């Protein structure tokens, strides 16, 4: 989930190749001397609006009083990496759109994003060119598919590194748009230990549903549908614990949404490093009065590491996203996800719950091993696992992944307007679509969803450590925000909601026991899931959240 101008793993590039180099170049720990610009530049960094999905929680924004899901970590790093003598303006279009005045002010417009944001990225390029500005695109999408962005003036391919320095030098020396596209591709990546603290001072963190942070980059596994190993490598690169704590401190200076999500491709990709990091996080939480909950993405086999789980519990990790994908062992083998078979999946989920961690899961429909019974098997897995939130996606082939290569060779990559996936499934397309609709419609009926949350309330949340009533948690401002959220939930869901009876069955006993945080958490998350599912089943939202269906 990371990349230069979109995730802290920013990168740059050298003016040469047409495709990103897949070789892993060794990192040099030698500190670079920063380029000293001779000219003044005004840089407008723009992050495009996200497409709506299960994972953006947009239906909960009004209840929580926020405007966006998470800050664009990578573009914040790029903003901090640019020369200090330059003026840098940062705009997250999930908060507000860049204005004509912003474009007039800028000399250069830098954009970043993922494949799903491709239309928005190109739209920003058009607006910048109308204003006569030099445009740069970086991040995971252009790093994987430079051909997606033929009209940008400059492509930054890869992560932060030598290409970034060359790009800065170029922008310092050139004030006009180039006659033809210039490409910079990173050959020598900047070690994560030399990454600057993201430019948190350029945003209001309280406008976001979650804060986020990055400790490592890369993942040792090679799941067929994932592009992380090709983009960021299989040997995780790391920041230092002290560096990470410095970022947390800087984050709290500009706001605190109450939760921090580690956007690492796999938080436990290097278990020794995580074992070294966690005591520092525990101490930081104690010194600061446990101001945040932590969440992360990790492989399911983390359940076999009780020492790590106990330290994560002490550091107040409350949520773990696991790419379970499917409960079918044959399907897991087919998509190279055999590490999910190292122990029974249901046992692994129960272990996470026993350490106070609620599991969020990815599920994929449309795999080659699917049958007409797949939907029923997934629903039974959901019932037995008691996982409340599952992102139930249609299979979508991301470019440059093993899945893409295999399906392209077989002639099974399709691009038809109005289609929900670029994969030619082995089952008939209408049958797969109907299976997907039935799966999410059943999984997110209010009664079934609240039944799973009830299990979490009884079997997961009680296993979390009891955090102190510190000033960081009980300040007047925190109490006011919490009571405002609760009031909105009670009104919008408990009074006006069409599933209010189901809500009150959970909320009444919890409120009597003063479990306010529990009511807020369940109320926020469930409201989004229920509302978004209603839109999906009506056909107003996409079934694959890696693509934008043309409507």
Coordinates of C-alpha atoms in Angstrom, one line a residue:
X1 CA 0.0 0.0 0.0
X2 CA 2.8 2.4 -0.4
X3 CA 4.8 4.3 -2.9
X4 CA 6.7 7.5 -3.5
X5 CA 4.3 10.3 -3.5
X6 CA 1.6 8.3 -1.9
X7 CA 3.1 6.3 0.8
X8 CA 6.1 6.9 2.8
X9 CA 8.1 4.7 0.6
X10 CA 8.5 7.6 -1.8
X11 CA 11.0 7.2 -4.6
X12 CA 12.4 9.0 -7.5
X13 CA 14.0 8.3 -10.8
X14 CA 16.6 8.8 -13.3
X15 CA 15.9 10.1 -16.8
X16 CA 16.0 6.9 -18.6
X17 CA 14.0 3.7 -18.8
X18 CA 10.4 3.2 -19.9
X19 CA 9.6 0.5 -17.3
X20 CA 10.4 0.4 -13.6
X21 CA 13.5 -1.7 -12.9
X22 CA 12.4 -4.8 -10.9
X23 CA 15.9 -5.5 -9.5
X24 CA 16.4 -4.8 -5.8
X25 CA 19.2 -2.3 -5.5
X26 CA 21.2 -2.4 -2.3
X27 CA 20.7 0.6 0.0
X28 CA 23.5 2.8 0.9
X29 CA 23.6 3.9 4.5
X30 CA 25.9 6.8 3.6
X31 CA 24.0 10.1 4.1
X32 CA 23.5 12.1 1.0
X33 CA 24.4 15.7 0.8
X34 CA 21.1 17.5 0.0
X35 CA 21.1 19.4 -3.3
X36 CA 21.2 23.1 -2.6
X37 CA 18.9 24.9 -5.0
X38 CA 19.9 28.1 -6.7
X39 CA 16.4 29.3 -7.5
X40 CA 13.2 29.7 -5.6
X41 CA 10.3 27.4 -6.4
X42 CA 6.7 27.1 -5.3
X43 CA 5.6 23.5 -5.2
X44 CA 1.9 22.4 -4.9
X45 CA 1.6 18.9 -3.7
X46 CA -1.9 17.5 -4.5
X47 CA -3.3 14.2 -3.3
X48 CA -6.4 13.1 -5.4
X49 CA -9.7 12.2 -4.0
X50 CA -10.2 8.5 -3.1
X51 CA -12.8 6.4 -4.7
X52 CA -15.4 5.2 -2.2
X53 CA -15.1 1.7 -0.7
X54 CA -15.8 -0.4 2.3
X55 CA -12.4 0.7 3.6
X56 CA -12.9 4.5 3.4
X57 CA -15.6 4.7 6.1
X58 CA -17.1 7.7 4.5
X59 CA -20.6 7.0 5.9
X60 CA -19.1 7.4 9.3
X61 CA -17.5 10.8 8.7
X62 CA -20.5 12.8 9.7
X63 CA -20.9 10.8 12.9
X64 CA -17.3 11.3 13.9
X65 CA -17.0 14.8 12.7
X66 CA -14.2 14.3 10.2
X67 CA -13.7 14.8 6.4
X68 CA -11.3 12.0 5.2
X69 CA -10.1 8.6 6.1
X70 CA -6.2 8.7 6.5
X71 CA -3.6 11.3 5.5
X72 CA -1.5 10.6 2.3
X73 CA 1.6 9.5 4.2
X74 CA 3.9 9.3 1.1
X75 CA 3.1 12.8 -0.2
X76 CA 3.7 14.2 3.2
X77 CA 7.2 12.6 3.2
X78 CA 7.9 14.1 -0.2
X79 CA 6.7 17.5 1.0
X80 CA 9.2 17.2 3.9
X81 CA 12.0 16.0 1.5
X82 CA 11.8 19.0 -0.8
X83 CA 14.4 21.8 -0.3
X84 CA 13.6 23.8 2.8
X85 CA 14.2 27.0 0.8
X86 CA 11.2 26.2 -1.4
X87 CA 7.6 27.1 -0.6
X88 CA 5.5 23.9 -0.4
X89 CA 1.8 23.9 -0.3
X90 CA 0.0 20.7 0.5
X91 CA -3.6 19.9 -0.6
X92 CA -5.5 16.7 0.1
X93 CA -8.5 16.7 -2.1
X94 CA -10.3 14.4 0.3
X95 CA -10.5 17.5 2.5
X96 CA -10.7 20.2 -0.1
X97 CA -10.1 20.5 -3.9
X98 CA -7.1 22.5 -5.1
X99 CA -8.3 25.8 -6.3
X100 CA -7.5 28.0 -9.3
X101 CA -5.6 30.2 -6.9
X102 CA -3.5 27.2 -5.8
X103 CA -2.6 26.4 -9.4
X104 CA -1.8 30.1 -10.2
X105 CA 0.5 30.3 -7.1
X106 CA 2.5 27.2 -8.0
X107 CA 5.5 26.8 -10.3
X108 CA 5.3 23.0 -10.1
X109 CA 2.4 20.6 -9.3
X110 CA 3.3 17.2 -7.8
X111 CA 0.7 14.4 -7.7
X112 CA 0.7 10.9 -6.3
X113 CA -1.7 8.0 -6.0
X114 CA -2.7 4.4 -6.7
X115 CA -4.3 2.8 -9.8
X116 CA -7.8 3.4 -8.5
X117 CA -7.1 7.2 -8.4
X118 CA -5.8 7.3 -12.0
X119 CA -8.7 9.4 -13.4
X120 CA -8.4 11.9 -10.6
X121 CA -4.6 12.0 -11.1
X122 CA -4.9 12.8 -14.8
X123 CA -7.6 15.4 -14.1
X124 CA -5.2 17.3 -11.8
X125 CA -2.6 17.2 -14.6
X126 CA -5.1 18.7 -17.0
X127 CA -5.9 21.5 -14.6
X128 CA -2.3 22.2 -13.9
X129 CA -1.4 22.4 -17.6
X130 CA -4.3 24.8 -18.2
X131 CA -2.6 27.0 -15.7
X132 CA 0.7 26.5 -17.6
X133 CA 2.5 24.6 -14.7
X134 CA 5.1 21.9 -14.8
X135 CA 3.5 18.6 -13.6
X136 CA 5.1 15.6 -11.8
X137 CA 3.5 12.3 -10.9
X138 CA 5.0 9.7 -8.6
X139 CA 3.8 7.0 -6.3
X140 CA 2.8 3.3 -6.7
X141 CA 0.6 3.7 -9.8
X142 CA 3.1 5.4 -12.1
X143 CA 5.9 3.2 -10.6
X144 CA 4.0 0.1 -11.7
X145 CA 2.5 1.5 -15.0
X146 CA 4.2 4.6 -16.4
X147 CA 2.1 4.2 -19.5
X148 CA -0.9 5.3 -17.6
X149 CA 0.3 8.9 -17.5
X150 CA 1.5 9.9 -21.0
X151 CA 0.5 13.6 -20.5
X152 CA 2.5 14.4 -17.4
X153 CA 5.7 16.5 -17.9
X154 CA 7.8 14.4 -15.4
X155 CA 7.4 10.8 -14.2
X156 CA 9.0 9.8 -10.9
X157 CA 9.3 6.1 -11.0
X158 CA 10.2 4.2 -7.9
X159 CA 10.9 5.1 -4.3
X160 CA 12.6 8.1 -2.7
X161 CA 16.2 8.2 -3.6
X162 CA 18.7 9.3 -6.2
X163 CA 16.0 10.0 -8.7
X164 CA 14.3 12.3 -6.3
X165 CA 17.5 14.3 -6.0
X166 CA 17.9 14.5 -9.8
X167 CA 14.3 15.6 -10.1
X168 CA 14.8 18.4 -7.6
X169 CA 17.9 19.5 -9.4
X170 CA 16.0 19.5 -12.7
X171 CA 13.1 21.5 -11.3
X172 CA 15.6 24.0 -9.9
X173 CA 17.2 24.5 -13.2
X174 CA 14.1 24.4 -15.5
X175 CA 11.3 26.9 -15.2
X176 CA 9.4 25.9 -18.3
X177 CA 7.5 22.8 -19.2
X178 CA 9.7 20.2 -21.1
X179 CA 9.0 19.6 -24.8
X180 CA 8.7 15.9 -24.2
X181 CA 8.2 13.8 -21.1
X182 CA 11.1 13.4 -18.7
X183 CA 11.5 10.2 -16.6
X184 CA 13.4 9.8 -13.4
X185 CA 13.8 6.3 -12.1
X186 CA 15.3 5.4 -8.7
X187 CA 18.4 3.3 -8.8
X188 CA 19.7 4.0 -5.3
X189 CA 16.8 4.1 -2.8
X190 CA 17.0 6.4 0.2
X191 CA 17.2 4.1 3.4
X192 CA 14.1 4.4 5.5
X193 CA 16.3 5.5 8.4
X194 CA 17.0 8.7 6.4
X195 CA 13.4 9.5 5.7
X196 CA 12.3 12.9 7.0
X197 CA 9.4 13.2 9.4
X198 CA 6.3 13.6 7.3
X199 CA 5.1 17.2 7.0
X200 CA 2.3 16.8 9.5
X201 CA 2.4 20.6 10.1
X202 CA 0.8 21.0 6.7
X203 CA -2.5 19.4 7.7
X204 CA -5.1 19.2 10.5
X205 CA -4.9 15.6 11.7
X206 CA -8.2 16.0 13.5
X207 CA -10.0 16.1 10.1
X208 CA -9.1 12.4 9.6
X209 CA -10.8 9.2 10.7
X210 CA -7.4 7.6 11.5
X211 CA -3.8 8.7 11.6
X212 CA -1.2 6.5 9.9
X213 CA 2.5 5.8 10.1
X214 CA 5.0 3.5 8.4
X215 CA 7.8 1.5 10.0
X216 CA 8.8 -0.9 7.2
X217 CA 8.5 -1.4 3.4
X218 CA 8.2 -4.6 1.5
X219 CA 6.9 -8.1 2.2
X220 CA 8.7 -11.5 2.0
X221 CA 5.6 -13.3 0.6
X222 CA 4.6 -13.6 -3.0
X223 CA 0.8 -13.8 -3.2
X224 CA -0.2 -14.1 -6.8
X225 CA -2.5 -11.0 -6.9
X226 CA -0.2 -8.6 -5.0
X227 CA 2.2 -6.1 -6.5
X228 CA 4.1 -5.2 -3.3
X229 CA 7.1 -7.5 -3.9
X230 CA 7.6 -6.1 -7.4
X231 CA 7.4 -2.5 -6.3
X232 CA 9.1 -2.6 -2.9
X233 CA 10.9 -5.9 -2.6
X234 CA 10.7 -9.0 -0.5
X235 CA 13.3 -8.0 2.1
X236 CA 11.6 -5.5 4.4
X237 CA 13.4 -2.2 4.9
X238 CA 13.1 -0.5 8.3
X239 CA 13.1 2.7 10.2
X240 CA 14.7 2.9 13.6
X241 CA 12.5 2.8 16.7
X242 CA 13.7 6.3 17.7
X243 CA 12.8 7.6 14.3
X244 CA 9.3 6.1 14.6
X245 CA 8.7 7.6 18.0
X246 CA 9.8 11.0 16.7
X247 CA 7.1 10.7 14.0
X248 CA 4.5 9.8 16.7
X249 CA 5.5 12.8 18.7
X250 CA 5.3 15.1 15.7
X251 CA 1.9 13.6 14.8
X252 CA 0.4 14.3 18.3
X253 CA 1.5 17.9 18.0
X254 CA -1.0 18.5 15.2
X255 CA -3.9 16.4 16.3
X256 CA -5.1 13.0 17.5
X257 CA -7.9 11.0 15.8
X258 CA -7.5 8.4 18.6
X259 CA -6.0 5.6 16.4
X260 CA -2.9 5.1 14.4
X261 CA -2.7 2.6 11.5
X262 CA 0.6 1.1 10.5
X263 CA 0.4 1.1 6.7
X264 CA 3.3 -1.4 6.4
X265 CA 2.8 -3.9 3.7
X266 CA 3.3 -6.5 6.4
X267 CA 3.9 -5.3 9.9
X268 CA 5.6 -8.5 10.9
X269 CA 7.6 -9.1 7.7
X270 CA 10.7 -8.9 9.8
X271 CA 9.8 -10.4 13.2
X272 CA 13.1 -9.8 14.9
X273 CA 12.8 -6.1 14.1
X274 CA 9.2 -5.9 15.4
X275 CA 10.3 -7.6 18.6
X276 CA 12.9 -4.8 19.0
X277 CA 10.4 -2.1 18.2
X278 CA 7.5 -3.1 20.4
X279 CA 9.1 -2.4 23.8
X280 CA 9.7 1.2 22.5
X281 CA 6.1 1.5 21.6
X282 CA 5.0 0.2 24.9
X283 CA 7.2 2.7 26.8
X284 CA 6.0 5.5 24.5
X285 CA 2.3 4.6 25.3
X286 CA 3.0 4.6 29.0
X287 CA 4.9 7.9 29.0
X288 CA 2.1 9.6 27.0
X289 CA -0.8 8.1 28.8
X290 CA -1.9 5.7 26.0
X291 CA -3.2 8.5 23.7
X292 CA -3.9 6.1 20.8
X293 CA -4.9 2.6 19.7
X294 CA -2.7 1.0 17.2
X295 CA -3.8 -1.1 14.2
X296 CA -1.8 -2.9 11.5
X297 CA -1.7 -5.3 8.6
X298 CA -0.1 -8.6 9.2
X299 CA -0.1 -12.2 7.9
X300 CA -2.3 -14.7 9.6
X301 CA 0.6 -16.7 10.8
X302 CA 1.4 -14.0 13.4
X303 CA -1.0 -16.0 15.5
X304 CA 1.9 -18.5 16.0
X305 CA 4.0 -15.8 17.7
X306 CA 2.7 -15.5 21.3
X307 CA 5.6 -13.3 22.4
X308 CA 4.9 -10.7 19.7
X309 CA 1.2 -10.9 20.4
X310 CA 1.6 -10.2 24.1
X311 CA 3.9 -7.2 23.3
X312 CA 1.4 -5.9 20.8
X313 CA -1.3 -6.2 23.4
X314 CA 0.8 -4.2 25.8
X315 CA 1.4 -1.6 23.1
X316 CA -2.4 -1.4 22.7
X317 CA -2.8 -2.9 19.3
X318 CA -6.6 -3.4 19.0
X319 CA -7.1 -4.2 15.3
X320 CA -5.2 -6.5 12.8
X321 CA -6.1 -6.6 9.1
X322 CA -5.3 -10.1 7.7
X323 CA -5.6 -11.0 4.1
X324 CA -7.4 -14.3 4.7
X325 CA -8.8 -14.1 1.1
X326 CA -10.6 -17.5 1.2
X327 CA -11.2 -20.3 3.7
X328 CA -10.6 -22.9 0.9
X329 CA -7.2 -24.5 1.3
X330 CA -7.0 -25.4 -2.4
X331 CA -7.7 -21.8 -3.4
X332 CA -5.0 -20.6 -1.0
X333 CA -2.5 -22.9 -2.6
X334 CA -3.5 -21.7 -6.1
X335 CA -2.9 -18.0 -5.2
X336 CA 0.4 -18.7 -3.4
X337 CA -1.0 -17.9 0.0
X338 CA 0.1 -21.1 1.7
X339 CA 1.3 -19.2 4.8
X340 CA -2.4 -19.0 5.7
X341 CA -2.3 -22.8 6.0
X342 CA 0.3 -23.0 8.7
X343 CA -2.6 -23.4 11.3
X344 CA -6.4 -23.6 11.0
X345 CA -7.7 -20.2 10.1
X346 CA -10.5 -20.2 12.7
X347 CA -7.9 -21.1 15.4
X348 CA -5.7 -18.2 14.3
X349 CA -8.6 -15.7 14.5
X350 CA -9.5 -16.9 18.0
X351 CA -5.9 -16.4 19.1
X352 CA -5.9 -12.8 17.9
X353 CA -9.2 -12.3 19.8
X354 CA -7.7 -13.7 23.0
X355 CA -5.1 -10.9 22.9
X356 CA -7.8 -8.3 22.5
X357 CA -7.3 -7.8 18.8
X358 CA -10.3 -7.6 16.5
X359 CA -9.6 -9.1 13.1
X360 CA -10.5 -7.4 9.8
X361 CA -10.3 -9.6 6.8
X362 CA -9.9 -9.4 3.1
X363 CA -12.0 -11.9 1.1
X364 CA -11.9 -12.5 -2.7
X365 CA -14.6 -13.9 -4.9
X366 CA -13.9 -14.9 -8.5
X367 CA -10.9 -17.1 -7.9
X368 CA -10.3 -20.0 -10.4
X369 CA -11.2 -22.5 -7.7
X370 CA -14.6 -21.0 -6.9
X371 CA -17.7 -23.1 -7.3
X372 CA -21.4 -22.3 -7.0
X373 CA -21.0 -23.3 -3.3
X374 CA -18.3 -20.7 -2.6
X375 CA -20.7 -18.1 -1.3
X376 CA -22.2 -20.4 1.2
X377 CA -18.8 -21.5 2.4
X378 CA -17.7 -17.9 2.9
X379 CA -20.8 -17.0 4.8
X380 CA -20.3 -20.1 7.0
X381 CA -16.7 -19.0 7.6
X382 CA -18.0 -15.5 8.6
X383 CA -20.4 -17.0 11.0
X384 CA -17.8 -19.3 12.7
X385 CA -15.0 -16.7 12.8
X386 CA -17.2 -13.9 14.2
X387 CA -15.2 -11.3 12.1
X388 CA -17.3 -8.2 11.9
X389 CA -15.7 -6.4 9.0
X390 CA -14.6 -8.2 5.8
X391 CA -13.7 -6.4 2.6
X392 CA -15.5 -8.8 0.2
X393 CA -13.9 -8.0 -3.2
X394 CA -14.2 -9.3 -6.7
X395 CA -10.9 -10.6 -8.0
X396 CA -9.1 -7.8 -9.9
X397 CA -5.7 -8.3 -11.7
X398 CA -3.3 -5.5 -10.8
X399 CA -0.7 -4.8 -13.6
X400 CA 2.7 -6.4 -13.1
X401 CA 1.5 -9.0 -10.7
X402 CA 1.9 -12.8 -11.3
X403 CA -1.9 -12.9 -11.6
X404 CA -1.8 -10.3 -14.4
X405 CA 1.0 -12.1 -16.2
X406 CA -0.8 -15.5 -16.0
X407 CA -4.2 -14.2 -17.1
X408 CA -2.8 -12.0 -19.8
X409 CA -1.0 -15.0 -21.3
X410 CA -4.2 -16.9 -21.2
X411 CA -6.2 -14.1 -22.8
X412 CA -8.3 -13.6 -19.7
X413 CA -7.6 -9.8 -19.1
X414 CA -10.6 -7.9 -20.3
X415 CA -11.4 -4.2 -20.4
X416 CA -15.1 -3.6 -21.0
X417 CA -17.0 -0.5 -20.0
X418 CA -19.4 -1.2 -17.1
X419 CA -17.7 -4.4 -16.1
X420 CA -16.8 -4.8 -12.4
X421 CA -13.5 -6.7 -12.9
X422 CA -10.8 -7.0 -15.6
X423 CA -10.7 -10.8 -15.1
X424 CA -12.5 -13.3 -17.3
X425 CA -13.7 -15.6 -14.6
X426 CA -13.9 -19.4 -15.1
X427 CA -17.5 -19.2 -13.8
X428 CA -20.0 -17.1 -15.8
X429 CA -19.6 -13.4 -15.0
X430 CA -23.3 -12.9 -14.1
X431 CA -23.1 -15.9 -11.7
X432 CA -20.0 -14.5 -10.0
X433 CA -21.7 -11.1 -9.6
X434 CA -24.8 -12.6 -8.1
X435 CA -22.6 -14.6 -5.7
X436 CA -20.8 -11.4 -4.7
X437 CA -24.1 -9.5 -4.1
X438 CA -25.6 -12.3 -2.0
X439 CA -22.4 -12.7 0.0
X440 CA -22.2 -9.0 1.1
X441 CA -25.9 -8.6 1.4
X442 CA -26.1 -11.5 3.9
X443 CA -22.9 -10.6 5.7
X444 CA -24.0 -7.1 6.4
X445 CA -27.6 -7.5 7.4
X446 CA -27.8 -5.5 10.6
X447 CA -28.7 -8.6 12.7
X448 CA -25.9 -10.7 11.4
X449 CA -23.3 -7.9 11.7
X450 CA -24.4 -6.9 15.2
X451 CA -24.3 -10.6 16.2
X452 CA -20.6 -10.7 15.3
X453 CA -19.9 -7.4 17.1
X454 CA -21.7 -8.9 20.2
X455 CA -19.1 -11.7 20.1
X456 CA -16.3 -9.2 20.0
X457 CA -17.8 -7.3 22.9
X458 CA -17.8 -10.5 25.0
X459 CA -14.7 -12.4 23.8
X460 CA -12.3 -9.8 22.4
X461 CA -12.6 -6.4 23.9
X462 CA -12.3 -7.7 27.6
X463 CA -8.8 -9.1 26.8
X464 CA -7.4 -5.6 26.1
X465 CA -5.3 -4.0 28.7
X466 CA -6.9 -1.5 31.0
X467 CA -5.5 1.8 30.0
X468 CA -5.2 4.7 32.5
X469 CA -7.6 7.7 32.6
X470 CA -4.7 9.9 31.6
X471 CA -5.0 13.6 30.5
X472 CA -4.3 12.4 27.0
X473 CA -7.5 10.3 27.1
X474 CA -9.8 12.3 29.4
X475 CA -9.0 16.0 28.5
X476 CA -12.1 18.2 28.3
X477 CA -11.7 18.3 24.5
X478 CA -11.5 14.5 24.3
X479 CA -14.6 14.1 26.5
X480 CA -16.5 16.7 24.4
X481 CA -15.6 14.9 21.1
X482 CA -16.6 11.5 22.5
X483 CA -20.0 12.8 23.8
X484 CA -20.7 14.5 20.5
X485 CA -20.0 11.3 18.6
X486 CA -22.2 9.4 21.0
X487 CA -25.1 11.9 20.6
X488 CA -24.9 11.7 16.8
X489 CA -24.9 7.9 16.8
X490 CA -27.8 7.8 19.2
X491 CA -29.8 10.2 17.0
X492 CA -28.8 9.0 13.5
X493 CA -28.8 5.3 14.3
X494 CA -30.8 4.9 17.5
X495 CA -33.6 7.2 16.6
X496 CA -33.6 7.7 12.8
X497 CA -31.9 4.4 11.7
X498 CA -33.9 1.7 10.0
X499 CA -32.1 -0.9 12.2
X500 CA -32.5 0.9 15.5
X501 CA -33.9 -2.1 17.4
X502 CA -30.8 -4.1 16.5
X503 CA -28.6 -1.2 17.6
X504 CA -30.4 -0.7 21.0
X505 CA -30.1 -4.4 21.8
X506 CA -26.3 -3.8 21.8
X507 CA -26.3 -0.2 23.1
X508 CA -28.6 -0.4 26.1
X509 CA -26.6 -2.9 28.2
X510 CA -23.3 -1.3 27.1
X511 CA -24.4 2.2 28.2
X512 CA -25.6 0.8 31.5
X513 CA -22.1 -0.5 32.1
X514 CA -20.7 2.8 30.9
X515 CA -18.9 1.1 27.9
X516 CA -19.1 4.3 25.9
X517 CA -16.1 3.6 23.6
X518 CA -17.7 0.2 22.7
X519 CA -21.0 1.8 21.6
X520 CA -19.1 4.5 19.6
X521 CA -16.9 1.9 17.9
X522 CA -19.6 -0.5 17.0
X523 CA -22.0 2.3 16.0
X524 CA -19.5 4.0 13.7
X525 CA -18.2 1.0 11.9
X526 CA -21.5 -0.9 11.6
X527 CA -23.3 2.2 10.2
X528 CA -20.8 2.5 7.4
X529 CA -20.8 -1.2 6.5
X530 CA -24.6 -1.3 6.5
X531 CA -25.0 1.8 4.4
X532 CA -22.3 1.0 1.9
X533 CA -23.7 -2.5 1.5
X534 CA -27.1 -1.1 0.7
X535 CA -25.4 1.0 -2.1
X536 CA -23.5 -2.0 -3.4
X537 CA -26.6 -4.2 -3.7
X538 CA -28.3 -1.4 -5.6
X539 CA -25.4 -1.2 -8.1
X540 CA -24.3 2.3 -7.1
X541 CA -20.9 1.2 -5.8
X542 CA -18.3 -1.1 -7.3
X543 CA -17.8 -4.7 -6.5
X544 CA -14.0 -4.5 -6.9
X545 CA -12.4 -1.8 -4.9
X546 CA -9.2 -1.8 -6.9
X547 CA -10.9 -0.4 -10.0
X548 CA -13.3 2.3 -11.0
X549 CA -16.2 0.9 -13.0
X550 CA -17.1 3.2 -15.8
X551 CA -20.8 4.0 -15.4

